[in-house]
Coordinates of C-alpha atoms in Angstrom, one line a residue:
Chain A
X2 CA 169.6 178.0 -10.3
X3 CA 171.0 176.4 -7.1
X4 CA 168.5 178.4 -5.1
X5 CA 165.6 177.2 -7.2
X6 CA 166.6 173.5 -6.7
X7 CA 166.8 174.0 -2.9
X8 CA 163.4 175.8 -3.0
X9 CA 161.9 172.9 -5.0
X10 CA 163.3 170.3 -2.7
X11 CA 161.9 172.2 0.4
X12 CA 158.5 172.6 -1.3
X13 CA 158.5 169.0 -2.3
X14 CA 159.3 167.8 1.3
X15 CA 156.9 170.2 3.1
X16 CA 153.7 168.3 2.4
X17 CA 155.4 165.1 3.7
X18 CA 156.4 166.8 6.9
X19 CA 152.9 168.3 7.4
X20 CA 151.1 164.9 6.9
X21 CA 153.6 162.8 8.9
X22 CA 151.6 160.3 10.9
X23 CA 152.1 160.2 14.6
X24 CA 154.4 157.3 15.6
X25 CA 153.0 154.4 17.5
X26 CA 154.9 152.9 20.4
X27 CA 154.2 149.6 22.1
X28 CA 154.9 149.5 25.9
X29 CA 157.6 147.1 27.0
X30 CA 156.0 145.2 29.9
X31 CA 159.4 144.2 31.3
X32 CA 160.5 147.8 31.8
X33 CA 157.1 149.5 32.5
X34 CA 155.3 149.3 35.9
X35 CA 152.7 151.3 37.7
X36 CA 153.6 151.7 41.4
X37 CA 151.3 153.0 44.0
X38 CA 151.7 154.4 47.5
X39 CA 149.0 154.7 50.1
X40 CA 148.9 155.9 53.7
X41 CA 148.6 153.1 56.3
X42 CA 147.1 154.1 59.7
X43 CA 148.7 157.6 59.4
X44 CA 152.0 156.0 60.3
X45 CA 153.7 155.0 57.0
X46 CA 153.2 154.7 53.3
X47 CA 152.7 151.2 52.0
X48 CA 154.0 150.8 48.4
X49 CA 153.1 148.2 45.8
X50 CA 153.0 147.8 42.1
X51 CA 151.1 145.9 39.3
X52 CA 153.3 143.3 37.6
X53 CA 151.4 143.0 34.4
X54 CA 150.4 145.8 32.1
X55 CA 150.2 146.5 28.4
X56 CA 149.5 149.5 26.2
X57 CA 150.4 151.7 23.3
X58 CA 150.9 155.4 22.8
X59 CA 151.2 157.7 19.8
X60 CA 153.6 160.6 19.7
X61 CA 154.2 163.4 17.3
X62 CA 156.6 165.9 18.8
X63 CA 156.4 168.2 15.7
X64 CA 152.6 168.4 15.6
X65 CA 152.5 168.2 19.5
X66 CA 149.9 165.5 19.5
X67 CA 149.8 162.2 21.2
X68 CA 147.6 159.6 22.9
X69 CA 147.9 156.9 25.5
X70 CA 146.0 153.6 26.1
X71 CA 147.1 151.4 29.0
X72 CA 145.6 148.3 30.5
X73 CA 146.7 146.9 33.9
X74 CA 146.0 143.4 35.1
X75 CA 144.6 144.0 38.6
X76 CA 145.3 140.5 39.7
X77 CA 149.0 141.2 39.4
X78 CA 149.0 143.6 42.4
X79 CA 152.0 143.0 44.4
X80 CA 152.9 144.7 47.7
X81 CA 155.7 142.2 48.5
X82 CA 153.7 140.4 51.1
X83 CA 154.3 136.9 49.8
X84 CA 154.7 135.0 53.1
X85 CA 151.4 135.0 55.0
X86 CA 152.9 133.1 58.0
X87 CA 150.2 132.3 60.5
X88 CA 147.7 134.7 58.8
X89 CA 144.9 133.0 56.8
X90 CA 145.5 135.3 53.8
X91 CA 148.2 137.6 52.6
X92 CA 147.7 141.4 52.0
X93 CA 147.9 140.8 48.3
X94 CA 145.2 138.2 48.5
X95 CA 143.1 140.7 50.4
X96 CA 143.8 143.4 47.8
X97 CA 142.5 141.0 45.1
X98 CA 139.2 140.4 46.9
X99 CA 135.9 142.4 46.6
X100 CA 137.2 144.7 49.4
X101 CA 139.6 146.4 47.1
X102 CA 140.4 145.5 43.4
X103 CA 137.7 142.8 43.1
X104 CA 139.7 141.1 40.4
X105 CA 137.2 138.3 39.8
X106 CA 134.7 140.9 38.6
X107 CA 137.0 143.6 37.3
X108 CA 140.2 141.8 36.1
X109 CA 141.6 145.0 34.4
X110 CA 141.8 148.7 34.9
X111 CA 142.3 150.9 31.9
X112 CA 143.6 154.4 31.2
X113 CA 142.7 156.2 28.0
X114 CA 143.9 159.7 27.2
X115 CA 141.7 162.5 26.1
X116 CA 144.3 165.2 25.5
X117 CA 148.1 165.7 25.8
X118 CA 149.8 169.0 26.7
X119 CA 153.3 169.5 25.4
X120 CA 156.2 171.5 26.8
X121 CA 158.3 172.0 23.7
X122 CA 158.3 168.8 21.8
X123 CA 157.9 166.6 24.9
X124 CA 154.6 165.7 26.4
X125 CA 154.2 167.3 29.9
X126 CA 150.7 166.3 31.0
X127 CA 148.2 163.7 29.9
X128 CA 144.6 164.1 30.7
X129 CA 142.5 161.0 30.5
X130 CA 139.9 158.6 32.0
X131 CA 140.9 155.9 34.4
X132 CA 138.4 153.0 34.5
X133 CA 138.6 151.1 37.7
X134 CA 135.9 148.8 39.3
X135 CA 133.6 149.8 36.5
X136 CA 133.8 153.5 37.2
X137 CA 135.5 156.0 34.8
X138 CA 137.0 159.2 36.3
X139 CA 139.4 161.8 35.0
X140 CA 143.0 161.3 36.0
X141 CA 145.9 163.6 35.0
X142 CA 149.3 162.1 34.5
X143 CA 152.3 164.4 34.9
X144 CA 155.2 163.4 32.7
X145 CA 158.2 164.1 34.8
X146 CA 160.8 162.7 32.4
X147 CA 160.6 162.0 28.6
X148 CA 163.4 160.6 26.5
X149 CA 163.3 159.4 22.9
X150 CA 166.3 157.7 21.4
X151 CA 167.5 154.5 19.9
X152 CA 168.0 151.6 22.2
X153 CA 171.8 151.4 22.7
X154 CA 172.1 147.7 21.9
X155 CA 169.1 146.9 19.8
X156 CA 169.3 150.2 17.8
X157 CA 165.5 150.3 17.8
X158 CA 163.7 153.7 18.3
X159 CA 162.2 153.9 21.8
X160 CA 160.6 156.5 24.0
X161 CA 160.2 156.3 27.8
X162 CA 160.1 158.2 31.0
X163 CA 158.5 158.6 34.3
X164 CA 155.0 159.8 35.1
X165 CA 152.9 160.4 38.3
X166 CA 149.4 161.0 39.3
X167 CA 147.2 161.1 42.4
X168 CA 143.6 159.9 42.7
X169 CA 141.1 159.2 45.4
X170 CA 140.2 155.5 45.5
X171 CA 136.7 156.3 46.9
X172 CA 135.9 158.1 43.6
X173 CA 136.0 154.6 42.1
X174 CA 133.9 153.0 44.8
X175 CA 136.9 151.4 46.6
X176 CA 135.8 152.5 50.1
X177 CA 137.0 149.6 52.2
X178 CA 139.2 150.6 55.1
X179 CA 139.0 154.4 54.7
X180 CA 140.4 156.3 56.6
X181 CA 142.7 153.8 58.3
X182 CA 143.9 152.9 54.9
X183 CA 144.2 156.2 53.1
X184 CA 141.9 157.5 50.4
X185 CA 144.5 159.3 48.3
X186 CA 146.6 157.0 46.2
X187 CA 149.8 158.3 44.6
X188 CA 150.8 156.6 41.4
X189 CA 154.2 156.5 40.0
X190 CA 154.8 155.0 36.5
X191 CA 157.9 154.2 34.7
X192 CA 157.6 153.2 31.1
X193 CA 159.6 152.3 28.0
X194 CA 158.1 151.7 24.7
X195 CA 159.4 150.7 21.2
X196 CA 158.3 152.2 18.0
X197 CA 156.1 149.9 16.1
Chain B
X9 CA 131.2 147.3 66.3
X10 CA 129.6 148.1 63.0
X11 CA 129.2 144.4 61.9
X12 CA 128.4 142.8 65.3
X13 CA 127.3 145.1 68.2
X14 CA 125.2 147.6 66.1
X15 CA 123.4 144.9 64.1
X16 CA 122.7 142.9 67.3
X17 CA 121.2 145.9 69.0
X18 CA 119.3 147.0 65.9
X19 CA 118.0 143.4 65.4
X20 CA 116.8 143.3 69.1
X21 CA 115.2 146.7 68.8
X22 CA 113.4 146.0 65.6
X23 CA 112.2 142.6 66.8
X24 CA 110.8 144.3 69.9
X25 CA 109.2 147.2 68.2
X26 CA 107.6 145.1 65.5
X27 CA 106.4 142.4 67.9
X28 CA 102.8 143.7 68.2
X29 CA 102.4 143.5 64.4
X30 CA 104.1 140.1 64.2
X31 CA 106.9 141.3 62.0
X32 CA 109.8 140.7 64.4
X33 CA 111.4 138.6 61.6
X34 CA 112.5 141.9 60.0
X35 CA 115.2 142.1 62.7
X36 CA 117.7 140.2 60.5
X37 CA 117.4 142.6 57.5
X38 CA 117.4 145.6 59.7
X39 CA 120.7 144.6 61.3
X40 CA 122.2 143.7 58.0
X41 CA 121.1 147.1 56.6
X42 CA 122.7 148.9 59.6
X43 CA 126.0 147.2 58.7
X44 CA 125.7 148.2 55.0
X45 CA 125.0 151.8 56.0
X46 CA 127.9 151.9 58.5
X47 CA 130.4 150.2 56.3
X48 CA 129.2 152.6 53.6
X49 CA 130.1 150.6 50.5
X50 CA 126.7 150.6 48.8
X51 CA 125.7 152.6 45.8
X52 CA 123.3 152.1 42.9
X53 CA 125.7 153.9 40.5
X54 CA 127.8 150.8 39.7
X55 CA 125.9 147.7 40.6
X56 CA 128.7 145.3 41.4
X57 CA 128.0 141.7 42.5
X58 CA 128.3 142.7 46.1
X59 CA 125.9 145.6 45.7
X60 CA 123.4 143.4 43.8
X61 CA 123.7 141.0 46.7
X62 CA 122.6 143.7 49.0
X63 CA 119.6 144.5 46.8
X64 CA 118.5 140.8 46.8
X65 CA 119.1 140.4 50.5
X66 CA 116.9 143.4 51.2
X67 CA 114.2 142.3 48.8
X68 CA 114.0 138.8 50.3
X69 CA 112.3 139.7 53.6
X70 CA 109.9 142.0 51.8
X71 CA 108.8 139.0 49.8
X72 CA 108.7 137.2 53.2
X73 CA 106.3 139.8 54.6
X74 CA 104.0 139.3 51.6
X75 CA 104.2 135.6 52.2
X76 CA 103.5 135.9 55.9
X77 CA 100.5 138.1 55.4
X78 CA 98.9 136.7 52.2
X79 CA 99.9 133.0 52.1
X80 CA 100.9 130.2 54.4
X81 CA 104.3 129.0 53.3
X82 CA 104.2 125.4 52.2
X83 CA 107.0 122.9 51.3
X84 CA 106.3 123.7 47.6
X85 CA 106.7 127.4 48.3
X86 CA 110.2 126.6 49.7
X87 CA 111.2 125.0 46.4
X88 CA 109.6 127.7 44.3
X89 CA 111.3 130.4 46.4
X90 CA 114.6 128.4 46.3
X91 CA 114.4 128.4 42.5
X92 CA 113.6 132.1 42.4
X93 CA 116.5 133.0 44.7
X94 CA 118.8 130.6 42.8
X95 CA 117.9 132.6 39.6
X96 CA 118.5 135.8 41.5
X97 CA 121.9 134.5 42.5
X98 CA 122.8 134.0 38.8
X99 CA 121.9 137.7 38.2
X100 CA 124.0 138.8 41.2
X101 CA 127.1 137.0 40.0
X102 CA 126.6 137.2 36.3
X103 CA 129.4 139.7 35.8
X104 CA 131.8 137.2 37.3
X105 CA 130.4 134.0 35.7
X106 CA 130.2 135.5 32.2
X107 CA 134.0 136.1 32.3
X108 CA 134.8 132.5 32.9
X109 CA 135.5 129.9 30.2
X110 CA 132.0 128.4 29.3
X111 CA 132.3 125.0 31.1
X112 CA 133.8 126.5 34.2
X113 CA 131.3 129.3 34.3
X114 CA 128.5 126.8 33.9
X115 CA 129.8 124.7 36.8
X116 CA 130.2 127.8 39.0
X117 CA 126.7 129.0 38.1
X118 CA 125.2 125.6 38.9
X119 CA 127.0 125.6 42.2
X120 CA 125.8 129.1 43.1
X121 CA 122.2 128.4 42.1
X122 CA 122.2 125.0 43.9
X123 CA 123.6 126.3 47.2
X124 CA 121.1 129.2 47.3
X125 CA 118.2 127.0 46.2
X126 CA 119.0 124.4 48.9
X127 CA 119.6 126.9 51.7
X128 CA 116.3 128.8 51.0
X129 CA 114.2 125.7 50.4
X130 CA 115.5 124.0 53.5
X131 CA 115.3 127.0 55.8
X132 CA 111.8 128.2 54.8
X133 CA 110.0 125.4 56.7
X134 CA 111.5 126.8 60.0
X135 CA 109.4 130.0 59.7
X136 CA 107.0 128.8 62.4
X137 CA 109.7 128.0 64.9
X138 CA 111.4 131.2 66.1
X139 CA 114.1 129.3 68.1
X140 CA 115.3 127.2 65.2
X141 CA 114.8 130.0 62.6
X142 CA 116.8 132.4 64.7
X143 CA 119.5 129.9 65.4
X144 CA 119.8 129.1 61.6
X145 CA 120.3 132.8 61.1
X146 CA 123.1 132.9 63.6
X147 CA 124.8 129.8 62.1
X148 CA 124.4 130.8 58.5
X149 CA 125.4 134.5 59.0
X150 CA 128.3 134.0 61.3
X151 CA 129.4 130.9 59.4
X152 CA 129.5 132.7 56.0
X153 CA 130.9 135.8 57.7
X154 CA 133.9 134.3 59.4
X155 CA 134.4 131.9 56.4
X156 CA 134.6 135.0 54.2
X157 CA 137.2 136.7 56.5
X158 CA 139.3 133.5 56.3
X159 CA 138.8 133.6 52.5
X160 CA 140.3 137.2 52.4
X161 CA 137.2 139.4 52.2
X162 CA 136.6 141.5 55.3
X163 CA 133.7 143.3 53.6
X164 CA 131.7 140.1 52.8
X165 CA 132.7 138.8 56.3
X166 CA 131.3 141.9 58.0
X167 CA 128.0 141.6 56.1
X168 CA 127.7 137.9 57.1
X169 CA 128.5 138.6 60.7
X170 CA 125.9 141.3 60.7
X171 CA 123.2 138.8 59.5
X172 CA 124.3 136.5 62.3
X173 CA 124.4 139.2 65.0
X174 CA 121.0 140.6 64.0
X175 CA 119.6 137.1 64.2
X176 CA 121.2 137.0 67.7
X177 CA 119.3 140.2 68.5
X178 CA 116.1 138.5 67.4
X179 CA 116.9 135.4 69.6
X180 CA 117.5 137.6 72.6
X181 CA 113.9 138.6 72.4
X182 CA 112.9 135.0 72.0
X183 CA 114.9 134.0 75.0
X184 CA 113.1 136.7 77.0
X185 CA 109.5 136.4 75.7
X186 CA 109.5 132.8 74.5
X187 CA 108.0 131.3 71.3
X188 CA 105.3 134.0 70.9
X189 CA 107.9 136.1 69.0
X190 CA 107.2 135.3 65.4
X191 CA 110.0 134.6 63.0
X192 CA 108.0 134.2 59.8
X193 CA 109.2 134.0 56.2
X194 CA 110.6 137.5 56.6
X195 CA 113.3 136.2 58.9
X196 CA 114.0 132.9 57.2
X197 CA 114.2 134.4 53.7
X198 CA 116.5 137.1 55.0
X199 CA 119.0 134.8 56.6
X200 CA 118.8 132.0 54.1
X201 CA 119.0 134.0 50.9
X202 CA 121.4 136.6 52.4
X203 CA 123.8 134.2 54.0
X204 CA 123.9 131.8 51.0
X205 CA 124.6 134.7 48.6
X206 CA 127.3 135.9 51.0
X207 CA 128.9 132.4 51.1
X208 CA 128.8 132.3 47.2
X209 CA 130.4 135.8 47.1
X210 CA 133.2 134.7 49.4
X211 CA 133.8 131.8 47.0
X212 CA 133.7 133.9 43.7
X213 CA 135.0 137.2 44.9
X214 CA 137.5 136.0 47.5
X215 CA 139.0 132.6 48.2
X216 CA 136.6 130.6 50.3
X217 CA 136.7 127.0 49.0
X218 CA 133.4 125.5 47.6
X219 CA 133.5 122.7 50.2
X220 CA 133.5 125.3 53.1
X221 CA 130.5 127.1 51.5
X222 CA 128.6 123.9 50.9
X223 CA 129.0 122.8 54.5
X224 CA 126.9 125.8 55.5
X225 CA 124.0 124.1 53.7
X226 CA 123.9 121.7 56.7
X227 CA 122.9 124.5 59.1
X228 CA 119.1 124.3 58.3
X229 CA 119.3 120.5 59.0
X230 CA 121.4 120.9 62.1
X231 CA 118.9 123.2 63.8
X232 CA 116.2 120.5 63.3
X233 CA 118.0 118.2 65.8
X234 CA 115.9 117.5 68.9
X235 CA 115.6 120.1 71.6
X236 CA 114.9 119.1 75.2
X237 CA 111.1 119.1 75.9
X238 CA 109.5 121.6 78.2
X239 CA 112.6 123.7 78.7
X240 CA 112.8 127.4 79.0
X241 CA 113.1 129.1 75.6
X242 CA 116.5 130.5 76.7
X243 CA 118.0 127.1 77.1
X244 CA 116.4 125.8 73.9
X245 CA 117.9 128.8 72.1
X246 CA 121.4 128.2 73.4
X247 CA 121.2 124.5 72.4
X248 CA 119.8 125.4 68.9
X249 CA 122.6 128.0 68.4
X250 CA 125.1 125.3 69.4
X251 CA 123.7 123.0 66.7
X252 CA 123.8 125.8 64.1
X253 CA 127.4 126.7 64.9
X254 CA 128.6 123.1 64.4
X255 CA 128.4 123.2 60.5
X256 CA 129.7 126.8 60.7
X257 CA 132.7 125.6 62.6
X258 CA 133.3 123.0 60.0
X259 CA 133.1 125.7 57.3
X260 CA 135.8 127.7 59.2
X261 CA 138.0 124.6 59.6
X262 CA 137.8 124.0 55.9
X263 CA 138.5 127.6 55.0
X264 CA 141.5 127.6 57.4
X265 CA 142.9 124.4 55.9
X266 CA 142.5 125.8 52.4
X267 CA 144.4 129.0 53.4
X268 CA 147.3 126.8 54.5
X269 CA 147.7 125.3 51.1
X270 CA 146.7 128.2 48.8
X271 CA 149.5 130.2 47.2

């Protein structure tokens, strides 16, 4: 009798588990940033980040499915060069011009996943298309850290982690300054997102 | 090198080679194209505003060749071509203008069209005077180029300096051979449409202030100032270039002043 009740309960719950919708998470812009690093004159790596971004991702660890959509405000590029001193323009102003991010014409860059590979129940690699300067090219994000838990104070479910990718900026038509300013850009992204 | 020396040498060579067929005016576009190729940022794949600008700047002298061979450019032709290139400017910058709030976009579009219209219409009548036409090319090209650099775009700056340097190459031939070197509509349309579009690009895609770009509209007027009579073409050329660079210097001063106050 007891066994049949348990069996009934399991059978009743099974369809629910199988059809559980992936959870949607909204990226927290205060704790999520895309950093970049690029070679300068073969001497050092200049680093910067984008201060404004938004996005969502879906995640279903049991079904091993997920998706990502991110939008970055290119005008928010920030390499820490805020004091132009005697120079007419700062590096960030130059980066916003048509030479690089061309923010007047392309105010946003976007990333949309096409597939997510899992390692266990955690996403390990995201394949997708990055659209920058009107050009869409495949870019693979490696998820180096993935944690899901409740926020310790707000008690709200959250997921976050660190991801990285490399791309060639000339693939997107950003050719100015190559090779003095490197072609390969290394991206490093930290993200936190709350369950919707 | 790629935006000054090479365009100057290419401009000089093209002006000299095409002298017998009276198409030395193609010097400006040849020097400009040399810079575009060397800087290597052109592609038809994604026609950004800067790339559309290159298309129009290359088409302008071809229209000029037709004008030189089939028609005699009149004052009315200057206005008609000004309107045509003003409309082309709206096409070039549409992707930027369309993203602006309506009233702001309308103002920007009107400014772009007006500057290009004025520059083309006021420069076309110089087609028969190689000294003044070449000097206008130097003033407009170098003016827009250095203005763009001060406005934070080295790419637009290099393109502008290339137009000026190639016009300088054309003027070197004029200084050597005198006024028999023909400028024609091919030269004046190259430098006026090309440089005006570059100045607008420096405003919309970088941070050149409108006032600095508008001052460049004085270049076609400045080169009309009197030149000493019966002087060697070389001396006339130096004086005309000096005239042309005065509004260009005002553009740079305004661009510099704006860079001191901008965030």
